[in-house]
Short mmCIF file of C-alpha atoms in Angstrom, two decimals:
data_model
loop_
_atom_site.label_atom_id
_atom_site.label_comp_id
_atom_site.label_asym_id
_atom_site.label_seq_id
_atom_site.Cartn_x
_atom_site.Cartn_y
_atom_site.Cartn_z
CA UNK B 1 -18.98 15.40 3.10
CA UNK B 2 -15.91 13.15 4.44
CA UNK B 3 -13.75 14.46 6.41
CA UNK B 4 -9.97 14.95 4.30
CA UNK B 5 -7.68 12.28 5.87
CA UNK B 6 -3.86 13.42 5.95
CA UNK B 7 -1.61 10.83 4.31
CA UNK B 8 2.04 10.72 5.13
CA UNK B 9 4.25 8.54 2.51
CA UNK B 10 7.60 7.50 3.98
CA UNK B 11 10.09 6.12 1.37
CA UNK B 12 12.81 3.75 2.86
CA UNK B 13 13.94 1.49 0.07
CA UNK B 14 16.32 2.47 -2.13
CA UNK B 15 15.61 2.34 -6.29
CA UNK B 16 15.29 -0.56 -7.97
CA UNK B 17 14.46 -2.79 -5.36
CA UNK B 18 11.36 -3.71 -6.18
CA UNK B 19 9.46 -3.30 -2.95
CA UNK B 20 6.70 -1.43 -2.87
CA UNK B 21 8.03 2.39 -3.99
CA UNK B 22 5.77 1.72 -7.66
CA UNK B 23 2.39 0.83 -5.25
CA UNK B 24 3.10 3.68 -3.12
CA UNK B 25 3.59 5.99 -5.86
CA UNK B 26 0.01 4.72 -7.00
CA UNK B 27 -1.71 5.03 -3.70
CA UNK B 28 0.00 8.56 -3.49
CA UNK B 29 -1.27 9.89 -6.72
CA UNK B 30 -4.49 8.15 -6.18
CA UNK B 31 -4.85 10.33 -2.39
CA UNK B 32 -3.77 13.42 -4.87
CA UNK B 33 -6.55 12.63 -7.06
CA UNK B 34 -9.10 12.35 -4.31
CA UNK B 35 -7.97 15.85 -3.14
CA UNK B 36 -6.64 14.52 0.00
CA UNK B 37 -3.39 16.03 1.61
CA UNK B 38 -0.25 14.11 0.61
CA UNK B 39 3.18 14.63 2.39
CA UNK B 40 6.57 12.78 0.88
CA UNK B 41 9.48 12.18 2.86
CA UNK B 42 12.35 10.39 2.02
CA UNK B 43 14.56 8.65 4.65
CA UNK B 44 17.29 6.22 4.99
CA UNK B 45 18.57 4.53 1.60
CA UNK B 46 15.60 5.79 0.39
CA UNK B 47 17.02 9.59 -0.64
CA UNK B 48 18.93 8.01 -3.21
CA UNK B 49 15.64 7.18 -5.17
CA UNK B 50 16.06 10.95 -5.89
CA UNK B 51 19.21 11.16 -6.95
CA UNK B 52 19.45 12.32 -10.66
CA UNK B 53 21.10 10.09 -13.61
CA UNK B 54 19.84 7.05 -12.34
CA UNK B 55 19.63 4.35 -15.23
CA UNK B 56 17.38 1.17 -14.89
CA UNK B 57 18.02 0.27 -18.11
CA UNK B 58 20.92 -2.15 -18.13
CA UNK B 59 18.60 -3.42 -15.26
CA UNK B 60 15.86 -3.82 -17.59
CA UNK B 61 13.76 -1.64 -14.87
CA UNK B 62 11.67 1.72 -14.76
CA UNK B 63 13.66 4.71 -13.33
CA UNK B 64 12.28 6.32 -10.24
CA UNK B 65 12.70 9.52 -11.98
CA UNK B 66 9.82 8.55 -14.11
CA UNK B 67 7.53 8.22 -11.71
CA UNK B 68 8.53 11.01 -9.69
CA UNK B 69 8.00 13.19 -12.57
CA UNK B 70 4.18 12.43 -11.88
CA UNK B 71 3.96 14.31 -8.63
CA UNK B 72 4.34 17.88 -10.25
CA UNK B 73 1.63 16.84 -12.62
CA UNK B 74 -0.70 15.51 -9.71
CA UNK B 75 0.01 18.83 -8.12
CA UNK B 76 1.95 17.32 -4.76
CA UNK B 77 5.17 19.87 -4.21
CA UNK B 78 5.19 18.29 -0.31
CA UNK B 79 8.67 16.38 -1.10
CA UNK B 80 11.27 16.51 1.52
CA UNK B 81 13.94 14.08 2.42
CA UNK B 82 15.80 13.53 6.06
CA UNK B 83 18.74 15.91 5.77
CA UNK B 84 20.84 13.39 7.93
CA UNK B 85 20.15 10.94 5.41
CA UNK B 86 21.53 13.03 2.22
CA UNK B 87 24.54 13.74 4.05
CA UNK B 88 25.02 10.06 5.05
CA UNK B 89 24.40 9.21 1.14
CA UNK B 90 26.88 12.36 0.02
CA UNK B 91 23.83 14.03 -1.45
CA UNK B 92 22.80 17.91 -1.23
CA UNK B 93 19.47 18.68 -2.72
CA UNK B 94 21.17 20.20 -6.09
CA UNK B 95 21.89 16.67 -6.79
CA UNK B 96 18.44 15.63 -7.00
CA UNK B 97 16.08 14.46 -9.79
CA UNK B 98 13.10 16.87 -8.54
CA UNK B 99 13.06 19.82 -6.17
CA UNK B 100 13.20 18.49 -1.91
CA UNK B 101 13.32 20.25 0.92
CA UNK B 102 15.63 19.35 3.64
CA UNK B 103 14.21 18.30 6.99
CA UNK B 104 15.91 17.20 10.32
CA UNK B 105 13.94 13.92 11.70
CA UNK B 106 12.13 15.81 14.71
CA UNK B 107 10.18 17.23 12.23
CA UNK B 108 9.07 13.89 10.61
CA UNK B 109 8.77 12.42 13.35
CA UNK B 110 6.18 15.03 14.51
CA UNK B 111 4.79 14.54 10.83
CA UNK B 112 4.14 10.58 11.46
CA UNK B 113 2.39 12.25 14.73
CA UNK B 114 -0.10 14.59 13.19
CA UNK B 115 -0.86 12.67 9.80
CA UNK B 116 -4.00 10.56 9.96
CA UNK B 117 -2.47 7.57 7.76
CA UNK B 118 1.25 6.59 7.11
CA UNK B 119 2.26 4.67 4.47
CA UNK B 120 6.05 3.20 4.33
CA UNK B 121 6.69 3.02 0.54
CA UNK C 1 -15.95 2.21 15.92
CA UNK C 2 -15.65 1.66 12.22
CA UNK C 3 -12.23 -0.33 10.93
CA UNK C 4 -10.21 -0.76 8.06
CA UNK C 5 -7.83 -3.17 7.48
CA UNK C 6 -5.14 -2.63 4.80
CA UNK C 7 -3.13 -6.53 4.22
CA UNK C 8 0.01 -6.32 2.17
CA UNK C 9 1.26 -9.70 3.42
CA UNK C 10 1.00 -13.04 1.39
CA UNK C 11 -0.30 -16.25 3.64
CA UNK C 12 2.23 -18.22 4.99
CA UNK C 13 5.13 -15.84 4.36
CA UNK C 14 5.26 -13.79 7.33
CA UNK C 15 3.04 -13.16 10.44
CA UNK C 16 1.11 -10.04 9.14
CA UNK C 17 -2.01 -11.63 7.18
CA UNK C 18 -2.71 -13.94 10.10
CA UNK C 19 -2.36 -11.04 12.47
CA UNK C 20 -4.73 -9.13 10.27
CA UNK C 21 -6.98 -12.25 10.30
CA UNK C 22 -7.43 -12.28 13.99
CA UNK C 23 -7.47 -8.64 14.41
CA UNK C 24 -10.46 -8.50 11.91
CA UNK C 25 -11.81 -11.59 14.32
CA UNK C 26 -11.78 -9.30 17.35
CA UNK C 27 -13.13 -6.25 16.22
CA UNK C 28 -15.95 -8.08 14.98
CA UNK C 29 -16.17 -9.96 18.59
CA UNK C 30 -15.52 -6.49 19.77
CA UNK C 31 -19.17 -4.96 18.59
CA UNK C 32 -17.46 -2.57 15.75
CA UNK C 33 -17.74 -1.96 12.30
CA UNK C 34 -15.27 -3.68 9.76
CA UNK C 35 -16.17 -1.16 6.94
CA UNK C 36 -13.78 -2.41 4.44
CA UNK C 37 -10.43 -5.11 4.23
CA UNK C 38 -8.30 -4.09 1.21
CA UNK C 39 -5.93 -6.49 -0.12
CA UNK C 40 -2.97 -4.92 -1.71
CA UNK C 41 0.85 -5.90 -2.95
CA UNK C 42 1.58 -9.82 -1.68
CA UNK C 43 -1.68 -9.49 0.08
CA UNK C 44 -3.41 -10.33 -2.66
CA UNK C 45 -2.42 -13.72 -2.41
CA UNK C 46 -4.93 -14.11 0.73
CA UNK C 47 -7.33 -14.11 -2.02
CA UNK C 48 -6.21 -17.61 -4.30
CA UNK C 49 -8.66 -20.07 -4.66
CA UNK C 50 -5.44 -22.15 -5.53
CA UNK C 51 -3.59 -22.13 -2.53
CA UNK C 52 -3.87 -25.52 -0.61
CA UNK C 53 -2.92 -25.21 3.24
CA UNK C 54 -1.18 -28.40 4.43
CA UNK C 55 -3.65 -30.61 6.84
CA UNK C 56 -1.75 -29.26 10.09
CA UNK C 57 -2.13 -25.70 9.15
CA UNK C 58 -4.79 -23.11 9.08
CA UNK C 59 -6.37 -22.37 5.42
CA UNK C 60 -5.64 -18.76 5.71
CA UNK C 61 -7.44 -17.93 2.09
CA UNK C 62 -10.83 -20.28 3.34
CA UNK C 63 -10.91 -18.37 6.94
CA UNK C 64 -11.04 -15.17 5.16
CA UNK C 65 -13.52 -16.39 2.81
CA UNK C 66 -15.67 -17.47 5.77
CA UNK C 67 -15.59 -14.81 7.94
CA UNK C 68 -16.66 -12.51 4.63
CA UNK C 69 -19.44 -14.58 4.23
CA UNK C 70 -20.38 -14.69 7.71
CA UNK C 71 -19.94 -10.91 8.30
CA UNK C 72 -21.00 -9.88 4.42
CA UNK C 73 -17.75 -7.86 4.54
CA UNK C 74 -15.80 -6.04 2.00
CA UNK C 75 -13.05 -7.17 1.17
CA UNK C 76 -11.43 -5.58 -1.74
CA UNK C 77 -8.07 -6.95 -3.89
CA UNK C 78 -6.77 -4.53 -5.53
CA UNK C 79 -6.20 -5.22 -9.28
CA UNK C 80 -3.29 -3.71 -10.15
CA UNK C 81 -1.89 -5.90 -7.43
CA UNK C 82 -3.63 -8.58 -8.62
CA UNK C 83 -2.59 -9.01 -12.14
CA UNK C 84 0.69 -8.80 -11.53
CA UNK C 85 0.90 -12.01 -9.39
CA UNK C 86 -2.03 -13.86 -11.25
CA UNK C 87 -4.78 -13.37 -9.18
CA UNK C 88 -7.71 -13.17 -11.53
CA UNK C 89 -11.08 -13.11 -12.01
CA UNK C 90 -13.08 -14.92 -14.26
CA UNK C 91 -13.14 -12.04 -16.44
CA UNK C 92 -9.92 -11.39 -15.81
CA UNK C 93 -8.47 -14.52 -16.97
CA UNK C 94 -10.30 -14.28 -20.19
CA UNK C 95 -10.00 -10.60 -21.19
CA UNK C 96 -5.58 -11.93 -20.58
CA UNK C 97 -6.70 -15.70 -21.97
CA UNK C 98 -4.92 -16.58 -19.28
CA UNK C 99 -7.31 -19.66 -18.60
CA UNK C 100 -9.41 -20.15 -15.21
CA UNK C 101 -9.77 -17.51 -12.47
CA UNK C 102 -8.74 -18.03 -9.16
CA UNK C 103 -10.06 -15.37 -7.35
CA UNK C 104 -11.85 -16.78 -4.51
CA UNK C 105 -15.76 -15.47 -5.09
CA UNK C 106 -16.11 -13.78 -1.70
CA UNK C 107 -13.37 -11.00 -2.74
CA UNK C 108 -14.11 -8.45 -4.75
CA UNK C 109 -11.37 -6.43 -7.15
CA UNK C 110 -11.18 -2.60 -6.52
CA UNK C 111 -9.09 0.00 -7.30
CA UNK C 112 -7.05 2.38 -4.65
CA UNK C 113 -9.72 5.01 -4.76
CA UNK C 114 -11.18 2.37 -2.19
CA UNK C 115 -7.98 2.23 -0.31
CA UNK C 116 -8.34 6.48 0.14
CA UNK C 117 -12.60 6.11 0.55
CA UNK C 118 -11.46 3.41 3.86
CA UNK C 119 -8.69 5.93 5.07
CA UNK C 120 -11.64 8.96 5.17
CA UNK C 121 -14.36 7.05 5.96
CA UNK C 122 -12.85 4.63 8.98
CA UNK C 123 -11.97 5.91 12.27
CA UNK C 124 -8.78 3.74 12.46
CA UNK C 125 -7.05 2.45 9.58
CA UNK C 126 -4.47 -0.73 10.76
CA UNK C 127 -1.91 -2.02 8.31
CA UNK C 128 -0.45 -5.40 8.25
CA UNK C 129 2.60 -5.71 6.36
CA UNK C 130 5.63 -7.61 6.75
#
């Protein structure tokens, strides 16, 4: 049997930007799938891909809430966003789309340490 | 050691595919396995048969090709990446009648479950974005 590989998926982008966020969802979901252990952290502009009421439509584009909706389904309840970052954005976790926990950056930072493969969605 | 390269950069739009290129080079030189390349987002585009390098410049796409050959490495694209910047297959392009493939033959389309199987199986996984 393979050994589990520990995937840590840093979002920096915020929504609508069309970078890779969509892919990484995939690749995310797919690592769910495959029973692997997936951690989600939000940083930077990208805690406001969480915030709720978000509307891609005038935009003609998918709303992140969508696809975050996914993650309960796959099972994945490792969300957390960089606290630092909410407050810089004038967000508290009520005002998110799903629930996150808030974490200070040490603690990603010895996340991107221990995980086996990062991925910067 | 065994390898696995993950290429999200398009040829000739930023440094990472080449870097990726030569890092696959010296691994190789190196006396370790390349288990897999897998070509995903813009790196897809290191797989167009359609892509024509000017005379001074290297022909990223035809390197690749030949060090596949030469190493029977493999390389995956990944299709969901694929389709949405026209890279196809041959049976691509017809099941989408969108004319001709131009996925260069020594690239193979995959899915992500491919990207995961490299990230257990390899001891070092190396991305090149950019």
């Amino acid at each position: 049997m393979t050994a589990a590989c520990r995937f840590l998926f840093i979002c920096r982008q915020p929504p609508f930007g069309l970078g890779r966020f969509g892919s990484g969802l995939d690749l995310l979901l797919t690592a769910a799938t495959f029973e692997q252990p997936v951690t989600l952290v939000f940083i930077g502009e990208g805690v406001m891909q969480l915030r709720k009421g978000l509307d891609g439509e005038p935009l003609e584009m998918k709303n992140p809430a969508k696809a975050l909706a996914a993650l309960n389904i796959y099972g994945v309840d490792s969300v957390y966003a960089e606290a630092d970052s909410l407050e810089a954005q004038n967000l508290d976790t009520g005002d998110l789309a799903l629930p996150v926990t808030a974490v200070s950056s040490e603690q990603i930072s010895a996340w991107v340490q221990d995980a086996d493969h990062v991925v910067v969605i | 050691m065994h390898f696995a390269l993950v290429i999200t950069s398009a040829p000739y739009s930023s440094q990472g595919a080449m870097s990726a290129y030569h890092t696959a080079q010296a691994i190789l030189a190196a006396g370790h396995t390349l288990y897999r390349l897998f070509f995903l987002d813009d790196g897809v585009h290191n797989a167009s048969s359609l892509i024509v390098a000017p005379q001074d410049d290297m022909d990223l796409p035809a390197a690749w090709a030949a060090l596949i050959r030469q190493h029977d490495l493999d390389a995956i694209v990944c299709v969901a990446s694929a389709l949405k910047r026209g890279i196809l297959s041959e049976g691509e392009a017809l099941r989408y009648e969108r004319g001709n493939g131009n996925l260069l033959g020594d690239f193979s389309l995959g899915g992500l479950g491919q990207y995961v199987d490299a990230c257990q199986r390899a001891d070092r996984v190396l991305s090149f974005g950019g």
